[in-house]
Amino acid sequence: MEKFNKYFVIVIKILLSVAFLAAGIQKLIGVEMMVGMYELIGWGQWFRYVTGVIEVTGVVLIWLPNKQVFGAALLISTMIGAVITHIALSIPSAVPATILGILAAYILYFYRDQLGASEKS
């Protein structure tokens, strides 16, 4: 089972990387759909840039040794915000954000031992 989890976590990290890099880059370069979404949210375009940077940073961190838990936490936080926004603004289907958040939570759980590592130093 341990061997399965070792490979399963890599598959999950690849899926999250593809999804969050695509979304983050689209936000950063100003794809029309993303610009429109952030207009709908009403917080201004600066928030689109912040979200894009957080998503790309989260992806980078889930691949760096001893930083995976921080990357997963960033991605989870972003997806919690996305689900709340979908529900609050009646935007159709918060399901993709929920699934991505659950996958990121698995990464956080898998690397949970990193949370106690700073106490040992």
Short mmCIF file of C-alpha atoms in Angstrom, two decimals:
data_model
loop_
_atom_site.label_atom_id
_atom_site.label_comp_id
_atom_site.label_asym_id
_atom_site.label_seq_id
_atom_site.Cartn_x
_atom_site.Cartn_y
_atom_site.Cartn_z
CA MET A 1 0.00 0.00 0.00
CA GLU A 2 2.89 2.32 0.77
CA LYS A 3 4.29 1.80 -2.73
CA PHE A 4 0.84 2.54 -4.20
CA ASN A 5 0.62 5.83 -2.27
CA LYS A 6 4.11 6.81 -3.40
CA TYR A 7 3.07 6.57 -7.05
CA PHE A 8 -0.48 7.79 -6.52
CA VAL A 9 0.77 11.04 -4.99
CA ILE A 10 2.91 11.65 -8.08
CA VAL A 11 -0.12 11.19 -10.33
CA ILE A 12 -2.14 13.60 -8.16
CA LYS A 13 0.68 16.16 -8.25
CA ILE A 14 0.80 15.93 -12.05
CA LEU A 15 -2.98 16.43 -12.31
CA LEU A 16 -2.88 19.39 -9.94
CA SER A 17 0.08 20.87 -11.79
CA VAL A 18 -1.68 20.72 -15.14
CA ALA A 19 -4.90 22.20 -13.77
CA PHE A 20 -3.38 24.96 -11.65
CA LEU A 21 -0.66 25.95 -14.11
CA ALA A 22 -3.26 26.25 -16.87
CA ALA A 23 -5.59 28.30 -14.68
CA GLY A 24 -2.83 30.39 -13.13
CA ILE A 25 -1.19 31.24 -16.45
CA GLN A 26 -4.57 32.11 -17.97
CA LYS A 27 -5.17 34.52 -15.10
CA LEU A 28 -1.72 36.08 -15.40
CA ILE A 29 -1.85 36.62 -19.16
CA GLY A 30 -5.39 37.96 -19.02
CA VAL A 31 -7.44 35.42 -20.95
CA GLU A 32 -10.81 37.04 -21.68
CA MET A 33 -12.79 34.44 -19.74
CA MET A 34 -10.67 35.03 -16.61
CA VAL A 35 -10.93 38.80 -16.93
CA GLY A 36 -14.71 38.46 -17.19
CA MET A 37 -14.88 36.14 -14.19
CA TYR A 38 -12.99 38.59 -12.00
CA GLU A 39 -15.19 41.43 -13.24
CA LEU A 40 -18.16 39.36 -12.07
CA ILE A 41 -16.53 38.78 -8.68
CA GLY A 42 -16.13 42.53 -8.35
CA TRP A 43 -12.83 42.72 -6.50
CA GLY A 44 -10.88 44.13 -9.42
CA GLN A 45 -8.28 42.70 -11.73
CA TRP A 46 -5.51 42.89 -9.12
CA PHE A 47 -7.18 39.92 -7.41
CA ARG A 48 -6.90 37.91 -10.65
CA TYR A 49 -3.14 38.47 -10.64
CA VAL A 50 -2.82 37.55 -6.97
CA THR A 51 -4.80 34.35 -7.52
CA GLY A 52 -2.70 33.45 -10.57
CA VAL A 53 0.54 33.94 -8.63
CA ILE A 54 -0.79 31.85 -5.73
CA GLU A 55 -1.78 29.02 -8.05
CA VAL A 56 1.56 28.93 -9.87
CA THR A 57 3.48 29.23 -6.59
CA GLY A 58 1.45 26.38 -5.11
CA VAL A 59 2.37 24.16 -8.05
CA VAL A 60 6.06 24.96 -7.70
CA LEU A 61 5.98 24.25 -3.97
CA ILE A 62 4.29 20.83 -4.27
CA TRP A 63 7.35 19.68 -6.23
CA LEU A 64 10.04 21.13 -3.93
CA PRO A 65 11.40 18.87 -1.18
CA ASN A 66 10.12 19.78 2.28
CA LYS A 67 7.79 22.45 0.84
CA GLN A 68 4.97 20.24 -0.48
CA VAL A 69 2.74 20.83 2.53
CA PHE A 70 2.93 24.60 2.01
CA GLY A 71 2.09 24.32 -1.69
CA ALA A 72 -0.85 22.05 -0.92
CA ALA A 73 -2.09 24.49 1.75
CA LEU A 74 -1.97 27.35 -0.77
CA LEU A 75 -3.92 25.34 -3.32
CA ILE A 76 -6.49 24.20 -0.75
CA SER A 77 -7.01 27.77 0.43
CA THR A 78 -7.49 28.95 -3.12
CA MET A 79 -10.07 26.25 -3.79
CA ILE A 80 -11.96 27.03 -0.58
CA GLY A 81 -12.19 30.61 -1.81
CA ALA A 82 -13.30 29.43 -5.25
CA VAL A 83 -16.06 27.22 -3.82
CA ILE A 84 -17.31 30.02 -1.56
CA THR A 85 -17.28 32.45 -4.50
CA HIS A 86 -19.18 30.00 -6.73
CA ILE A 87 -21.83 29.52 -4.07
CA ALA A 88 -22.09 33.18 -3.03
CA LEU A 89 -22.40 34.48 -6.59
CA SER A 90 -24.49 31.56 -7.88
CA ILE A 91 -21.83 30.70 -10.46
CA PRO A 92 -22.58 27.26 -11.94
CA SER A 93 -20.80 24.20 -10.56
CA ALA A 94 -18.34 24.45 -7.74
CA VAL A 95 -17.61 20.75 -8.32
CA PRO A 96 -14.27 21.20 -10.19
CA ALA A 97 -12.94 23.50 -7.44
CA THR A 98 -14.13 21.02 -4.81
CA ILE A 99 -12.39 18.10 -6.52
CA LEU A 100 -9.14 20.05 -6.95
CA GLY A 101 -9.32 21.06 -3.28
CA ILE A 102 -9.78 17.44 -2.22
CA LEU A 103 -6.81 16.35 -4.37
CA ALA A 104 -4.68 19.11 -2.84
CA ALA A 105 -5.82 17.96 0.62
CA TYR A 106 -4.53 14.48 -0.22
CA ILE A 107 -1.12 16.01 -0.98
CA LEU A 108 -1.19 17.87 2.33
CA TYR A 109 -2.14 14.66 4.14
CA PHE A 110 0.59 12.66 2.39
CA TYR A 111 3.27 15.19 3.42
CA ARG A 112 1.80 15.97 6.85
CA ASP A 113 5.04 14.93 8.57
CA GLN A 114 6.58 18.16 7.22
CA LEU A 115 4.38 20.13 9.62
CA GLY A 116 6.29 18.80 12.62
CA ALA A 117 9.71 19.00 10.96
CA SER A 118 10.20 22.68 11.82
CA GLU A 119 9.67 21.91 15.52
CA LYS A 120 12.55 19.39 15.49
CA SER A 121 15.05 21.90 14.09
#
